[in-house]
CSV table of C-alpha atoms in Angstrom, one decimal:
chain,number,residue,atom,x,y,z
A,1,UNK,CA,2.7,16.3,28.7
A,2,UNK,CA,5.9,14.5,29.5
A,3,UNK,CA,8.5,14.1,26.8
A,4,UNK,CA,8.4,11.1,24.5
A,5,UNK,CA,11.2,8.5,24.7
A,6,UNK,CA,14.1,9.2,22.3
A,7,UNK,CA,13.6,5.8,20.6
A,8,UNK,CA,10.0,6.5,19.7
A,9,UNK,CA,10.7,10.1,18.7
A,10,UNK,CA,13.5,8.8,16.3
A,11,UNK,CA,11.1,6.5,14.3
A,12,UNK,CA,10.2,8.3,11.0
A,13,UNK,CA,6.7,8.2,9.6
A,14,UNK,CA,6.1,5.8,6.7
A,15,UNK,CA,6.1,7.5,3.3
A,16,UNK,CA,4.0,4.5,2.1
A,17,UNK,CA,1.3,5.2,4.7
A,18,UNK,CA,1.3,8.9,3.9
A,19,UNK,CA,0.3,8.1,0.3
A,20,UNK,CA,-2.1,5.4,1.5
A,21,UNK,CA,-3.9,7.9,3.9
A,22,UNK,CA,-4.1,10.6,1.2
A,23,UNK,CA,-5.6,8.0,-1.1
A,24,UNK,CA,-8.2,7.1,1.5
A,25,UNK,CA,-9.1,10.8,1.8
A,26,UNK,CA,-9.7,11.1,-1.9
A,27,UNK,CA,-11.9,8.0,-1.8
A,28,UNK,CA,-13.9,9.5,1.1
A,29,UNK,CA,-14.7,12.4,-1.2
A,30,UNK,CA,-16.1,10.0,-3.7
A,31,UNK,CA,-13.1,10.0,-6.1
A,32,UNK,CA,-11.8,6.8,-7.7
A,33,UNK,CA,-8.2,6.0,-6.8
A,34,UNK,CA,-6.1,3.4,-8.7
A,35,UNK,CA,-4.2,2.2,-5.7
A,36,UNK,CA,-0.8,0.6,-6.2
A,37,UNK,CA,0.9,2.0,-3.1
A,38,UNK,CA,0.7,-0.9,-0.6
A,39,UNK,CA,1.6,-4.6,-0.9
A,40,UNK,CA,-2.0,-5.9,-0.6
A,41,UNK,CA,-3.0,-9.0,-2.5
A,42,UNK,CA,-6.4,-8.6,-4.2
A,43,UNK,CA,-7.3,-12.2,-4.4
A,44,UNK,CA,-9.8,-13.8,-2.0
A,45,UNK,CA,-8.5,-16.1,0.8
A,46,UNK,CA,-9.0,-19.8,0.0
A,47,UNK,CA,-12.4,-21.0,1.2
A,48,UNK,CA,-10.9,-23.8,3.4
A,49,UNK,CA,-8.8,-21.2,5.2
A,50,UNK,CA,-11.7,-18.9,5.9
A,51,UNK,CA,-13.8,-21.9,7.0
A,52,UNK,CA,-11.2,-23.0,9.5
A,53,UNK,CA,-10.9,-19.5,11.0
A,54,UNK,CA,-14.6,-19.0,11.2
A,55,UNK,CA,-15.1,-22.4,12.8
A,56,UNK,CA,-12.5,-21.5,15.5
A,57,UNK,CA,-14.5,-18.4,16.4
A,58,UNK,CA,-17.8,-20.1,16.5
A,59,UNK,CA,-16.4,-23.0,18.6
A,60,UNK,CA,-14.9,-20.4,21.0
A,61,UNK,CA,-11.3,-21.2,20.4
A,62,UNK,CA,-10.3,-17.9,21.9
A,63,UNK,CA,-8.0,-18.9,24.8
A,64,UNK,CA,-4.4,-18.1,25.3
A,65,UNK,CA,-2.0,-20.3,23.2
A,66,UNK,CA,1.6,-21.1,24.0
A,67,UNK,CA,4.0,-18.1,23.5
A,68,UNK,CA,5.6,-19.7,20.4
A,69,UNK,CA,2.2,-20.7,18.9
A,70,UNK,CA,0.0,-23.7,18.6
A,71,UNK,CA,2.1,-26.9,18.4
A,72,UNK,CA,0.3,-28.3,15.3
A,73,UNK,CA,1.0,-25.1,13.4
A,74,UNK,CA,4.6,-25.1,14.4
A,75,UNK,CA,4.9,-28.7,13.4
A,76,UNK,CA,3.4,-27.9,10.0
A,77,UNK,CA,5.9,-25.0,9.6
A,78,UNK,CA,8.8,-27.3,10.4
A,79,UNK,CA,7.6,-29.6,7.6
A,80,UNK,CA,7.2,-26.7,5.2
A,81,UNK,CA,10.7,-25.3,6.0
A,82,UNK,CA,12.2,-28.8,5.3
A,83,UNK,CA,10.2,-29.4,2.1
A,84,UNK,CA,10.2,-25.9,0.5
A,85,UNK,CA,13.1,-24.1,2.0
A,86,UNK,CA,15.5,-27.0,2.5
A,87,UNK,CA,16.0,-26.0,6.1
A,88,UNK,CA,16.4,-28.7,8.7
A,89,UNK,CA,15.0,-27.1,11.9
A,90,UNK,CA,13.5,-28.4,15.1
A,91,UNK,CA,10.2,-27.5,16.7
A,92,UNK,CA,12.1,-25.4,19.3
A,93,UNK,CA,13.3,-23.1,16.5
A,94,UNK,CA,10.0,-22.0,15.0
A,95,UNK,CA,7.9,-19.3,16.7
A,96,UNK,CA,4.6,-17.9,15.5
A,97,UNK,CA,4.3,-14.1,15.6
A,98,UNK,CA,1.7,-11.4,14.9
A,99,UNK,CA,2.8,-11.0,11.3
A,100,UNK,CA,6.2,-10.7,9.7
A,101,UNK,CA,6.7,-7.3,11.2
A,102,UNK,CA,6.7,-8.6,14.8
A,103,UNK,CA,9.0,-11.4,13.7
A,104,UNK,CA,11.3,-8.7,12.4
A,105,UNK,CA,11.1,-6.8,15.6
A,106,UNK,CA,11.8,-9.9,17.7
A,107,UNK,CA,14.8,-10.7,15.5
A,108,UNK,CA,16.3,-7.3,16.0
A,109,UNK,CA,15.6,-7.4,19.7
A,110,UNK,CA,17.5,-10.7,19.8
A,111,UNK,CA,20.4,-9.5,17.8
A,112,UNK,CA,20.9,-5.9,18.9
A,113,UNK,CA,21.5,-3.9,22.1
A,114,UNK,CA,20.8,-0.2,22.3
A,115,UNK,CA,23.4,1.7,20.3
A,116,UNK,CA,24.4,-1.2,18.1
A,117,UNK,CA,24.5,-0.9,14.3
A,118,UNK,CA,22.6,-3.0,11.8
A,119,UNK,CA,23.4,-3.0,8.0
A,120,UNK,CA,20.1,-2.5,6.0
A,121,UNK,CA,19.6,-2.3,2.3
A,122,UNK,CA,19.2,1.0,0.4
A,123,UNK,CA,16.8,0.9,-1.4
A,124,UNK,CA,15.1,-1.5,1.1
A,125,UNK,CA,11.8,-1.9,2.9
A,126,UNK,CA,11.1,1.3,4.8
A,127,UNK,CA,10.1,-0.6,7.9
A,128,UNK,CA,13.7,-2.0,8.3
A,129,UNK,CA,15.3,1.2,9.6
A,130,UNK,CA,12.0,2.2,11.4
A,131,UNK,CA,12.1,-1.0,13.4
A,132,UNK,CA,15.8,-0.7,14.0
A,133,UNK,CA,15.3,2.7,15.6
A,134,UNK,CA,12.3,1.4,17.6
A,135,UNK,CA,14.6,-1.1,19.4
A,136,UNK,CA,17.1,1.6,20.0
A,137,UNK,CA,19.8,0.7,17.5
A,138,UNK,CA,21.3,2.5,14.5
A,139,UNK,CA,20.4,1.5,10.9
A,140,UNK,CA,23.4,1.8,8.5
A,141,UNK,CA,22.4,1.7,4.8
A,142,UNK,CA,24.4,-0.4,2.4
A,143,UNK,CA,24.0,0.6,-1.2
A,144,UNK,CA,22.2,-1.3,-4.0
A,145,UNK,CA,23.1,0.3,-7.3
A,146,UNK,CA,21.2,0.0,-10.6
A,147,UNK,CA,24.5,-0.6,-12.5
A,148,UNK,CA,24.9,-3.8,-10.3
A,149,UNK,CA,21.3,-4.8,-10.9
A,150,UNK,CA,20.7,-3.8,-7.3
A,151,UNK,CA,22.8,-6.7,-6.0
A,152,UNK,CA,25.0,-5.8,-3.0
A,153,UNK,CA,28.8,-5.4,-3.4
A,154,UNK,CA,30.5,-7.3,-0.6
A,155,UNK,CA,33.3,-4.6,-0.6
A,156,UNK,CA,30.7,-1.9,0.1
A,157,UNK,CA,29.5,-3.9,3.1
A,158,UNK,CA,33.0,-4.6,4.4
A,159,UNK,CA,33.7,-0.9,4.4
A,160,UNK,CA,30.6,-0.2,6.5
A,161,UNK,CA,31.4,-2.7,9.3
A,162,UNK,CA,32.5,-1.0,12.5
A,163,UNK,CA,33.1,-2.3,16.1
A,164,UNK,CA,29.5,-1.4,16.8
A,165,UNK,CA,28.1,-3.5,13.9
A,166,UNK,CA,26.1,-6.5,15.2
A,167,UNK,CA,23.8,-7.6,12.4
A,168,UNK,CA,23.2,-7.7,8.6
A,169,UNK,CA,19.7,-7.6,7.2
A,170,UNK,CA,19.1,-9.4,3.8
A,171,UNK,CA,15.9,-9.4,1.9
A,172,UNK,CA,15.3,-11.7,-1.1
A,173,UNK,CA,13.0,-11.6,-2.9
A,174,UNK,CA,13.3,-7.8,-2.3
A,175,UNK,CA,10.6,-5.3,-1.3
A,176,UNK,CA,10.6,-2.8,-3.0
A,177,UNK,CA,12.9,-3.9,-5.8
A,178,UNK,CA,11.7,-7.4,-6.8
A,179,UNK,CA,15.4,-8.5,-6.9
A,180,UNK,CA,16.3,-12.1,-6.0
A,181,UNK,CA,19.7,-13.2,-4.9
A,182,UNK,CA,21.2,-16.4,-6.2
A,183,UNK,CA,22.9,-18.9,-3.9
A,184,UNK,CA,26.4,-17.5,-4.6
A,185,UNK,CA,25.4,-14.0,-3.5
A,186,UNK,CA,23.6,-15.3,-0.4
A,187,UNK,CA,26.6,-17.4,0.5
A,188,UNK,CA,28.9,-14.4,0.1
A,189,UNK,CA,26.7,-12.4,2.5
A,190,UNK,CA,26.7,-15.2,5.0
A,191,UNK,CA,30.5,-15.5,4.7
A,192,UNK,CA,30.8,-11.8,5.4
A,193,UNK,CA,28.7,-12.2,8.5
A,194,UNK,CA,30.9,-15.1,9.7
A,195,UNK,CA,34.1,-13.1,9.2
A,196,UNK,CA,32.8,-10.3,11.4
A,197,UNK,CA,30.7,-12.4,13.7
A,198,UNK,CA,27.4,-10.8,12.8
A,199,UNK,CA,23.9,-11.9,13.1
A,200,UNK,CA,22.0,-12.2,9.9
A,201,UNK,CA,18.3,-11.3,9.7
A,202,UNK,CA,16.9,-12.9,6.5
A,203,UNK,CA,13.5,-11.5,5.4
A,204,UNK,CA,12.0,-14.3,3.2
A,205,UNK,CA,8.4,-13.0,3.2
A,206,UNK,CA,8.1,-13.2,-0.6
A,207,UNK,CA,9.6,-16.7,-0.8
A,208,UNK,CA,6.9,-18.2,-3.0
A,209,UNK,CA,7.1,-15.3,-5.5
A,210,UNK,CA,10.5,-16.1,-7.0
A,211,UNK,CA,9.9,-15.9,-10.8
A,212,UNK,CA,13.1,-17.8,-11.6
A,213,UNK,CA,11.6,-20.9,-9.9
A,214,UNK,CA,14.9,-21.4,-8.0
A,215,UNK,CA,14.3,-19.7,-4.7
A,216,UNK,CA,17.3,-20.0,-2.4
A,217,UNK,CA,16.6,-19.7,1.3
A,218,UNK,CA,19.4,-18.0,3.4
A,219,UNK,CA,17.9,-19.6,6.5
A,220,UNK,CA,18.6,-23.0,5.0
A,221,UNK,CA,22.2,-22.1,4.2
A,222,UNK,CA,22.9,-21.5,7.9
A,223,UNK,CA,23.5,-25.2,8.6
A,224,UNK,CA,25.2,-26.5,11.7
A,225,UNK,CA,27.7,-28.4,9.6
A,226,UNK,CA,29.0,-25.1,8.2
A,227,UNK,CA,29.2,-23.3,11.6
A,228,UNK,CA,25.6,-22.2,11.6
A,229,UNK,CA,23.7,-20.5,14.4
A,230,UNK,CA,23.7,-16.8,13.2
A,231,UNK,CA,20.6,-16.5,10.9
A,232,UNK,CA,17.2,-15.3,12.2
A,233,UNK,CA,14.6,-16.1,9.5
A,234,UNK,CA,11.6,-13.8,9.1
A,235,UNK,CA,8.6,-15.3,7.4
A,236,UNK,CA,4.9,-14.4,6.9
A,237,UNK,CA,1.7,-15.9,5.6
A,238,UNK,CA,0.4,-12.5,4.5
A,239,UNK,CA,1.6,-12.5,0.9
A,240,UNK,CA,1.5,-16.2,0.2
A,241,UNK,CA,-2.1,-16.8,1.4
A,242,UNK,CA,-3.5,-13.2,1.1
A,243,UNK,CA,-3.8,-13.1,4.9
A,244,UNK,CA,-2.4,-9.6,5.4
A,245,UNK,CA,-5.0,-8.6,8.1
A,246,UNK,CA,-4.9,-11.9,9.9
A,247,UNK,CA,-1.4,-11.0,11.1
A,248,UNK,CA,0.4,-14.4,11.2
A,249,UNK,CA,4.1,-14.7,10.7
A,250,UNK,CA,6.9,-16.7,12.2
A,251,UNK,CA,10.5,-16.4,13.3
A,252,UNK,CA,13.1,-19.2,12.8
A,253,UNK,CA,15.9,-19.0,15.3
A,254,UNK,CA,19.1,-21.0,15.9
A,255,UNK,CA,18.7,-23.9,18.3
A,256,UNK,CA,18.6,-23.2,22.1
A,257,UNK,CA,16.8,-19.8,22.0
A,258,UNK,CA,13.2,-21.1,22.6
A,259,UNK,CA,13.2,-20.0,26.3
A,260,UNK,CA,14.4,-16.6,25.4
A,261,UNK,CA,11.8,-16.2,22.7
A,262,UNK,CA,9.0,-17.2,25.0
A,263,UNK,CA,10.1,-14.6,27.5
A,264,UNK,CA,10.3,-11.9,24.8
A,265,UNK,CA,6.9,-12.9,23.4
A,266,UNK,CA,5.3,-12.9,26.8
A,267,UNK,CA,6.7,-9.4,27.4
A,268,UNK,CA,5.4,-8.0,24.1
A,269,UNK,CA,2.2,-9.7,22.8
A,270,UNK,CA,2.0,-12.9,24.8
A,271,UNK,CA,0.7,-14.9,21.9
A,272,UNK,CA,-1.0,-14.7,18.5
A,273,UNK,CA,-4.8,-14.9,18.5
A,274,UNK,CA,-6.0,-18.5,18.3
A,275,UNK,CA,-8.4,-18.3,15.4
A,276,UNK,CA,-5.8,-16.7,13.2
A,277,UNK,CA,-3.4,-19.6,14.0
A,278,UNK,CA,-6.1,-22.2,13.2
A,279,UNK,CA,-6.6,-20.5,9.8
A,280,UNK,CA,-2.9,-20.4,9.3
A,281,UNK,CA,-2.7,-24.2,10.0
A,282,UNK,CA,-5.4,-24.8,7.3
A,283,UNK,CA,-3.5,-22.6,4.9
A,284,UNK,CA,-0.1,-24.4,5.4
A,285,UNK,CA,-1.5,-28.0,5.5
A,286,UNK,CA,-4.4,-27.7,3.1
A,287,UNK,CA,-4.6,-27.5,-0.7
A,288,UNK,CA,-2.1,-25.1,-2.3
A,289,UNK,CA,-4.1,-24.4,-5.4
A,290,UNK,CA,-4.7,-20.8,-4.3
A,291,UNK,CA,-0.9,-20.2,-4.0
A,292,UNK,CA,-0.4,-21.3,-7.6
A,293,UNK,CA,-3.4,-19.3,-8.8
A,294,UNK,CA,-2.0,-16.3,-7.0
A,295,UNK,CA,1.4,-16.8,-8.6
A,296,UNK,CA,-0.2,-16.9,-12.1
A,297,UNK,CA,-2.3,-13.8,-11.3
A,298,UNK,CA,0.7,-11.8,-10.1
A,299,UNK,CA,2.7,-12.8,-13.1
A,300,UNK,CA,-0.2,-11.6,-15.3
A,301,UNK,CA,-0.5,-8.2,-13.6
A,302,UNK,CA,3.2,-7.6,-13.7
A,303,UNK,CA,3.2,-8.3,-17.4
A,304,UNK,CA,0.3,-5.9,-17.8
A,305,UNK,CA,2.1,-3.2,-15.9
A,306,UNK,CA,5.3,-3.7,-17.8
A,307,UNK,CA,3.4,-3.5,-21.1
A,308,UNK,CA,1.9,-0.1,-20.1
A,309,UNK,CA,5.3,1.2,-19.1
A,310,UNK,CA,7.0,-0.1,-22.3
A,311,UNK,CA,4.4,1.7,-24.4
A,312,UNK,CA,5.4,5.0,-22.8
A,313,UNK,CA,9.1,4.3,-22.9
A,314,UNK,CA,9.4,4.4,-19.1
A,315,UNK,CA,12.4,2.6,-17.6
A,316,UNK,CA,11.8,0.0,-14.8
A,317,UNK,CA,13.6,-2.9,-13.2
A,318,UNK,CA,12.4,-6.3,-14.5
A,319,UNK,CA,11.4,-8.1,-11.3
A,320,UNK,CA,13.0,-11.5,-10.4
A,321,UNK,CA,10.5,-11.9,-7.5
A,322,UNK,CA,7.7,-10.4,-5.4
A,323,UNK,CA,4.9,-8.4,-7.1
A,324,UNK,CA,6.3,-4.9,-7.4
A,325,UNK,CA,7.6,-2.8,-10.3
A,326,UNK,CA,10.5,-0.5,-9.4
A,327,UNK,CA,10.0,2.4,-11.9
A,328,UNK,CA,12.3,5.2,-12.8
A,329,UNK,CA,10.4,8.6,-12.9
A,330,UNK,CA,13.4,10.8,-12.6
A,331,UNK,CA,12.5,12.4,-15.9
A,332,UNK,CA,9.5,14.1,-14.2
A,333,UNK,CA,10.1,13.9,-10.4
A,334,UNK,CA,12.4,16.9,-10.3
A,335,UNK,CA,14.6,15.6,-7.5
A,336,UNK,CA,11.7,15.2,-5.0
A,337,UNK,CA,9.9,12.0,-5.8
A,338,UNK,CA,7.8,12.1,-2.6
A,339,UNK,CA,6.3,15.4,-3.6
A,340,UNK,CA,5.8,14.2,-7.2
A,341,UNK,CA,3.9,11.1,-5.9
A,342,UNK,CA,1.5,13.3,-3.9
A,343,UNK,CA,0.9,15.5,-7.0
A,344,UNK,CA,0.5,12.4,-9.2
A,345,UNK,CA,-2.2,11.1,-6.7
A,346,UNK,CA,-4.1,14.4,-6.7
A,347,UNK,CA,-4.0,15.0,-10.5
A,348,UNK,CA,-4.1,11.4,-11.9
A,349,UNK,CA,-5.7,9.6,-9.0
A,350,UNK,CA,-2.9,7.0,-9.0
A,351,UNK,CA,-1.2,6.0,-5.7
A,352,UNK,CA,2.3,4.7,-5.9
A,353,UNK,CA,5.0,4.6,-3.1
A,354,UNK,CA,7.9,7.1,-3.4
A,355,UNK,CA,11.2,5.5,-3.8
A,356,UNK,CA,12.8,7.9,-1.3
A,357,UNK,CA,10.9,6.3,1.5
A,358,UNK,CA,13.0,3.1,0.8
A,359,UNK,CA,16.2,5.0,1.2
A,360,UNK,CA,18.2,7.9,-0.3
A,361,UNK,CA,19.1,5.8,-3.3
A,362,UNK,CA,15.4,5.4,-4.1
A,363,UNK,CA,15.2,9.1,-5.1
A,364,UNK,CA,13.7,9.4,-8.6
A,365,UNK,CA,12.0,6.0,-8.4
A,366,UNK,CA,8.6,4.7,-7.4
A,367,UNK,CA,7.3,1.3,-6.3
A,368,UNK,CA,4.1,0.1,-7.8
A,369,UNK,CA,2.3,-2.9,-6.4
A,370,UNK,CA,1.0,-5.3,-9.1
A,371,UNK,CA,-0.9,-7.6,-6.8
A,372,UNK,CA,-4.3,-6.2,-7.6
A,373,UNK,CA,-6.7,-6.3,-10.6
A,374,UNK,CA,-4.9,-6.6,-13.9
A,375,UNK,CA,-7.0,-3.8,-15.5
A,376,UNK,CA,-6.4,-1.4,-12.6
A,377,UNK,CA,-2.6,-2.0,-12.8
A,378,UNK,CA,-2.6,-1.4,-16.6
A,379,UNK,CA,-4.8,1.8,-16.3
A,380,UNK,CA,-2.7,3.2,-13.5
A,381,UNK,CA,0.7,2.7,-15.1
A,382,UNK,CA,-0.6,4.0,-18.4
A,383,UNK,CA,-0.8,7.4,-16.6
A,384,UNK,CA,2.9,7.6,-15.8
A,385,UNK,CA,4.3,10.4,-17.9
A,386,UNK,CA,6.1,9.1,-21.0
A,387,UNK,CA,9.9,9.5,-21.1
A,388,UNK,CA,10.9,12.0,-23.8
């Protein structure tokens, strides 16, 4: 067999998916697994969204759509970005993608040439460096330390900028940490990017899950009046509307890049399937009760998980957003949290994601998803070994 490309060969396997696959293997053997390893909402999709998607299939709405997506959906997203994010964008700046992941890949493809460097958070979502390597560039980790509440230090980032640095990736609310950045922090990151003429890729997938109630959108801060034109905003409907398998996300670009996006989209996926876009339109424009119900549910499950950990004296980061708990298991993981997670799964039948898959600074920590059933979350985290 011919040799694989160096870019594909350089992409590491996902530590999250390894635990996920092991969990599915145990279930295939008839064993119960309390699964907190992937960010999968457990709530049902709103009936009006399901009905819209089903109607699109039965009415044979299965043709190609424009590369950037159905115009009514994009128009609805322009309105949402204005009303919720405070971002004044035009229709030519909003592009529908197959999930947030493809929006992320398109953003990196726009910002980076082979060999370029991108600054990514550590701990940060494992797919950030994976995607960077897939487009042939070099992910450079910037540290997020517990003593700084996992908020980036601008001096740390300044020290990492080289002549090859082309982009900075920012994720708030954060996966896996649940940290949210205030306006001052986001502005400082944007100012850093301006000083060094960097692109900024802003992952705002968990935008509706900011527990402070004061979500600040970095995409909105990139205003033309302030010398804007460097932020690529990555968004998804997966977490907000429990549409993980529908694969609908969108990328917000600076003005004037619509022709380039259409060409890139045509060369990769052509377009998002039409019924999923119809369902997405119903989700964005229809009743938002399900979003508020989901927020209340996630807050409840996070509280249940925290109570279980508190009862065992286990340290964790109180989340400011998203639906994860970042848990310190260094008292039992022995310096190899990935191996500990596999053993924990086999012995306790609890699946959590090893912190080391989110970067070297995640060693000794695990990420637990609290988007599922409240009782399952409480039962699972009650099995975490108590801190002496």
